[in-house]
Short mmCIF file of C-alpha atoms in Angstrom, two decimals:
data_model
loop_
_atom_site.label_atom_id
_atom_site.label_comp_id
_atom_site.label_asym_id
_atom_site.label_seq_id
_atom_site.Cartn_x
_atom_site.Cartn_y
_atom_site.Cartn_z
CA UNK A 39 18.79 1.57 9.86
CA UNK A 40 15.64 -0.36 10.77
CA UNK A 41 13.21 -1.19 8.00
CA UNK A 42 12.50 -3.51 5.12
CA UNK A 43 14.89 -4.49 2.38
CA UNK A 44 14.04 -6.11 -0.93
CA UNK A 45 16.25 -7.76 -3.51
CA UNK A 46 16.82 -7.46 -6.36
CA UNK A 47 16.00 -3.82 -7.10
CA UNK A 48 15.10 -4.72 -10.64
CA UNK A 49 15.21 -7.78 -12.85
CA UNK A 50 14.54 -8.75 -16.43
CA UNK A 51 13.40 -12.36 -16.63
CA UNK A 52 12.65 -14.65 -19.52
CA UNK A 53 9.19 -16.19 -19.56
CA UNK A 54 9.12 -19.67 -18.07
CA UNK A 55 12.00 -19.02 -15.67
CA UNK A 56 11.73 -19.37 -11.90
CA UNK A 57 12.42 -16.32 -9.75
CA UNK A 58 12.45 -15.57 -6.02
CA UNK A 59 12.04 -12.03 -4.74
CA UNK A 60 13.57 -11.55 -1.32
CA UNK A 61 12.19 -9.50 1.56
CA UNK A 62 13.72 -9.02 4.99
CA UNK A 63 12.57 -6.83 7.88
CA UNK A 64 14.32 -6.07 11.15
CA UNK A 65 11.42 -4.52 13.04
CA UNK A 66 10.24 -7.86 14.48
CA UNK A 67 6.83 -7.36 12.95
CA UNK A 68 4.58 -10.41 13.00
CA UNK A 69 2.67 -9.61 9.82
CA UNK A 70 4.18 -9.42 6.34
CA UNK A 71 2.65 -8.86 2.91
CA UNK A 72 3.44 -8.97 -0.80
CA UNK A 73 1.75 -6.57 -3.21
CA UNK A 74 2.05 -5.88 -6.89
CA UNK A 75 1.47 -2.41 -8.28
CA UNK A 76 0.35 -1.86 -11.83
CA UNK A 77 -0.54 1.43 -13.50
CA UNK A 78 -4.18 2.28 -12.98
CA UNK A 79 -4.82 -0.68 -10.69
CA UNK A 80 -3.13 0.35 -7.50
CA UNK A 81 -1.62 -2.05 -5.00
CA UNK A 82 -3.05 -5.56 -5.01
CA UNK A 83 -2.34 -8.11 -2.30
CA UNK A 84 -0.70 -11.32 -3.52
CA UNK A 85 0.00 -13.24 -0.31
CA UNK A 86 0.32 -12.42 3.36
CA UNK A 87 1.54 -13.94 6.59
CA UNK A 88 0.16 -13.03 10.00
CA UNK A 89 2.96 -14.78 11.85
CA UNK A 90 5.93 -17.04 11.20
CA UNK A 91 4.81 -20.44 9.96
CA UNK A 92 1.50 -19.26 8.50
CA UNK A 93 0.59 -17.78 5.11
CA UNK A 94 -2.59 -16.81 3.32
CA UNK A 95 -3.79 -15.89 -0.15
CA UNK A 96 -4.60 -12.36 -1.14
CA UNK A 97 -6.50 -10.95 -4.09
CA UNK A 98 -4.14 -12.16 -6.88
CA UNK A 99 -2.26 -15.27 -5.66
CA UNK A 100 -2.17 -17.35 -8.86
CA UNK A 101 1.34 -18.01 -10.15
CA UNK A 102 2.99 -17.01 -6.88
CA UNK A 103 3.99 -18.83 -3.71
CA UNK A 104 5.43 -17.69 -0.39
CA UNK A 105 6.97 -19.15 2.73
CA UNK A 106 7.53 -17.77 6.22
CA UNK A 107 10.15 -19.86 7.97
CA UNK A 108 11.03 -17.10 10.47
CA UNK A 109 9.87 -13.65 11.55
CA UNK A 110 12.28 -11.63 9.42
CA UNK A 111 12.09 -13.18 5.94
CA UNK A 112 9.20 -13.51 3.51
CA UNK A 113 10.32 -14.59 0.02
CA UNK A 114 7.97 -14.54 -2.97
CA UNK A 115 8.51 -17.14 -5.71
CA UNK A 116 7.30 -17.09 -9.29
CA UNK A 117 7.49 -20.75 -10.33
CA UNK A 118 7.24 -20.12 -14.08
CA UNK A 119 7.13 -16.43 -14.95
CA UNK A 120 4.70 -15.06 -17.52
CA UNK A 121 4.64 -11.58 -19.14
CA UNK A 122 1.51 -10.60 -17.16
CA UNK A 123 3.64 -10.79 -14.02
CA UNK A 124 5.59 -7.75 -15.20
CA UNK A 125 5.02 -5.30 -12.35
CA UNK A 126 6.53 -3.52 -9.39
CA UNK A 127 6.48 -5.74 -6.32
CA UNK A 128 6.35 -4.29 -2.81
CA UNK A 129 6.88 -6.17 0.42
CA UNK A 130 5.39 -4.69 3.60
CA UNK A 131 5.24 -5.49 7.29
CA UNK A 132 3.23 -4.37 10.29
CA UNK A 133 2.46 -5.06 13.89
CA UNK A 134 -0.65 -7.18 14.31
CA UNK A 135 -3.80 -5.22 14.99
CA UNK A 136 -6.20 -3.05 13.04
CA UNK A 137 -4.63 0.29 13.95
CA UNK A 138 -1.10 -0.45 12.84
CA UNK A 139 0.14 0.92 9.56
CA UNK A 140 2.13 -1.12 7.09
CA UNK A 141 5.74 -0.25 6.33
CA UNK A 142 6.80 -0.82 2.74
CA UNK A 143 10.09 -1.91 1.25
CA UNK A 144 11.63 -0.04 -1.71
CA UNK A 145 10.15 -2.41 -4.28
CA UNK A 146 11.40 -4.73 -7.02
CA UNK A 147 10.73 -3.82 -10.63
CA UNK A 148 10.27 -7.07 -12.56
CA UNK A 149 10.01 -7.34 -16.33
CA UNK A 150 9.09 -10.70 -17.84
CA UNK A 151 9.90 -10.96 -21.54
CA UNK B 251 -14.98 -7.97 -3.00
CA UNK B 252 -13.78 -4.48 -2.20
CA UNK B 253 -14.55 -1.31 -4.12
CA UNK B 254 -12.50 1.79 -3.38
CA UNK B 255 -12.84 4.85 -5.60
CA UNK B 256 -10.75 8.00 -5.74
CA UNK B 257 -10.09 10.52 -8.52
CA UNK B 258 -7.26 9.72 -10.87
CA UNK B 259 -5.61 13.14 -10.99
CA UNK B 260 -5.78 16.56 -9.37
CA UNK B 261 -3.79 19.73 -9.99
CA UNK B 262 -3.39 22.65 -7.61
CA UNK B 263 -1.23 25.71 -7.10
CA UNK B 264 1.52 26.04 -4.53
CA UNK B 265 0.09 27.41 -1.28
CA UNK B 266 -3.45 26.28 -2.07
CA UNK B 267 -5.62 23.56 -0.50
CA UNK B 268 -6.59 20.29 -2.17
CA UNK B 269 -9.16 17.73 -1.01
CA UNK B 270 -8.88 14.14 -2.23
CA UNK B 271 -12.08 12.14 -1.83
CA UNK B 272 -12.33 8.40 -1.33
CA UNK B 273 -15.48 6.30 -1.30
CA UNK B 274 -15.49 2.65 -0.35
CA UNK B 275 -17.64 -0.44 -0.16
CA UNK B 276 -15.95 -3.27 1.70
CA UNK B 277 -16.87 -6.44 3.52
CA UNK B 278 -16.29 -5.29 7.06
CA UNK B 279 -14.40 -2.22 8.20
CA UNK B 280 -11.45 -1.94 10.55
CA UNK B 281 -10.05 1.46 9.65
CA UNK B 282 -9.04 3.63 6.73
CA UNK B 283 -5.49 4.64 5.87
CA UNK B 284 -3.97 7.27 3.62
CA UNK B 285 -0.52 6.76 2.13
CA UNK B 286 1.71 9.05 0.09
CA UNK B 287 3.80 7.65 -2.75
CA UNK B 288 6.35 9.69 -4.68
CA UNK B 289 7.17 8.48 -8.18
CA UNK B 290 9.50 5.48 -8.10
CA UNK B 291 9.35 5.16 -4.33
CA UNK B 292 7.52 3.09 -1.73
CA UNK B 293 4.25 4.23 -0.13
CA UNK B 294 4.62 5.93 3.24
CA UNK B 295 1.95 6.21 5.93
CA UNK B 296 0.11 9.52 6.35
CA UNK B 297 -2.98 8.95 8.47
CA UNK B 298 -5.40 6.48 10.03
CA UNK B 299 -9.10 6.90 10.83
CA UNK B 300 -11.32 4.34 12.50
CA UNK B 301 -13.93 6.61 14.13
CA UNK B 302 -16.01 9.28 12.40
CA UNK B 303 -14.51 12.72 12.34
CA UNK B 304 -11.42 14.67 11.48
CA UNK B 305 -7.83 13.76 12.33
CA UNK B 306 -5.32 16.58 11.91
CA UNK B 307 -1.58 16.19 11.47
CA UNK B 308 0.14 19.42 10.60
CA UNK B 309 -0.70 20.40 7.02
CA UNK B 310 -2.54 17.13 6.42
CA UNK B 311 -6.00 16.21 7.74
CA UNK B 312 -8.14 13.16 7.13
CA UNK B 313 -11.88 12.79 7.61
CA UNK B 314 -14.05 9.70 7.88
CA UNK B 315 -17.78 9.03 7.70
CA UNK B 316 -18.41 5.32 8.18
CA UNK B 317 -22.16 5.57 7.51
CA UNK B 318 -21.47 7.15 4.11
CA UNK B 319 -18.43 5.00 3.25
CA UNK B 320 -16.52 8.20 2.64
CA UNK B 321 -13.20 9.75 3.53
CA UNK B 322 -11.15 12.68 2.37
CA UNK B 323 -7.54 13.78 2.72
CA UNK B 324 -7.01 17.51 2.96
CA UNK B 325 -3.64 18.95 2.04
CA UNK B 326 -3.15 22.57 3.12
CA UNK B 327 -0.48 25.12 2.19
CA UNK B 328 0.60 22.98 -0.72
CA UNK B 329 4.30 22.68 -1.42
CA UNK B 330 6.06 21.42 -4.53
CA UNK B 331 7.23 18.36 -2.57
CA UNK B 332 3.57 17.36 -2.08
CA UNK B 333 3.42 16.34 -5.76
CA UNK B 334 2.84 12.60 -5.40
CA UNK B 335 0.22 9.88 -5.53
CA UNK B 336 -2.11 9.56 -2.55
CA UNK B 337 -3.50 6.12 -1.82
CA UNK B 338 -6.69 5.43 0.09
CA UNK B 339 -6.74 1.99 1.75
CA UNK B 340 -9.41 0.24 3.80
CA UNK B 341 -8.77 -2.52 6.32
CA UNK B 342 -11.56 -5.03 5.88
CA UNK B 343 -13.18 -7.50 8.24
CA UNK B 344 -10.28 -9.94 7.73
CA UNK B 345 -7.80 -7.17 8.62
CA UNK B 346 -6.35 -7.09 5.11
CA UNK B 347 -5.76 -3.77 3.36
CA UNK B 348 -7.44 -3.00 0.06
CA UNK B 349 -6.09 -0.03 -1.87
CA UNK B 350 -7.67 2.39 -4.26
CA UNK B 351 -5.86 3.08 -7.53
CA UNK B 352 -4.44 6.32 -6.15
CA UNK B 353 -4.80 10.02 -6.91
CA UNK B 354 -1.88 11.80 -8.57
CA UNK B 355 -1.56 15.34 -7.26
CA UNK B 356 0.48 17.82 -9.25
CA UNK B 357 1.46 21.06 -7.52
CA UNK B 358 2.25 23.94 -9.85
CA UNK B 359 4.18 27.07 -9.00
#
């Protein structure tokens, strides 16, 4: 089934540990995105990539890094996790262009203790 | 920065109509999206408006007024499965999406 997959589904992580959230899409979309969703704040963009080999910073990039080595994969890394990074993380992808909607993965629920 | 406002919660009865308003102030405008998100699930696309007016898709309609920075999502003939959060999102001048905090709609029998 075409779409976006994320791994892990959920994770409990000790503060200070490094963690990579994985995202893979098979729709050959050029653009990919990482959001975090917190109660009362909605979805906030962390990082994005308009095409393989390029990345950009979103609204809340501090403490996170991304890479885009190929079209399909867009991992998000927390170098040294802090409790404020406890959130639900969604990866999304879309065709390039203003009219195209974003397709979201199932999300990763991350708890930093 | 972006400012997107929508009500936090709305409650309606099965079979009724509910209108969810969204006002926005963004740097540039390249379209407005509505997404539906059931609890514990990913957002899914509902509608897209870039020109003023009404777009109708079955029981769901979305309206846009660019001069007023205003949109609404109209849900008709409400069903229990429509209980969800509805997210208003604006694509800005850099083609990034900014989301409102979402409106939780509860449909009661």
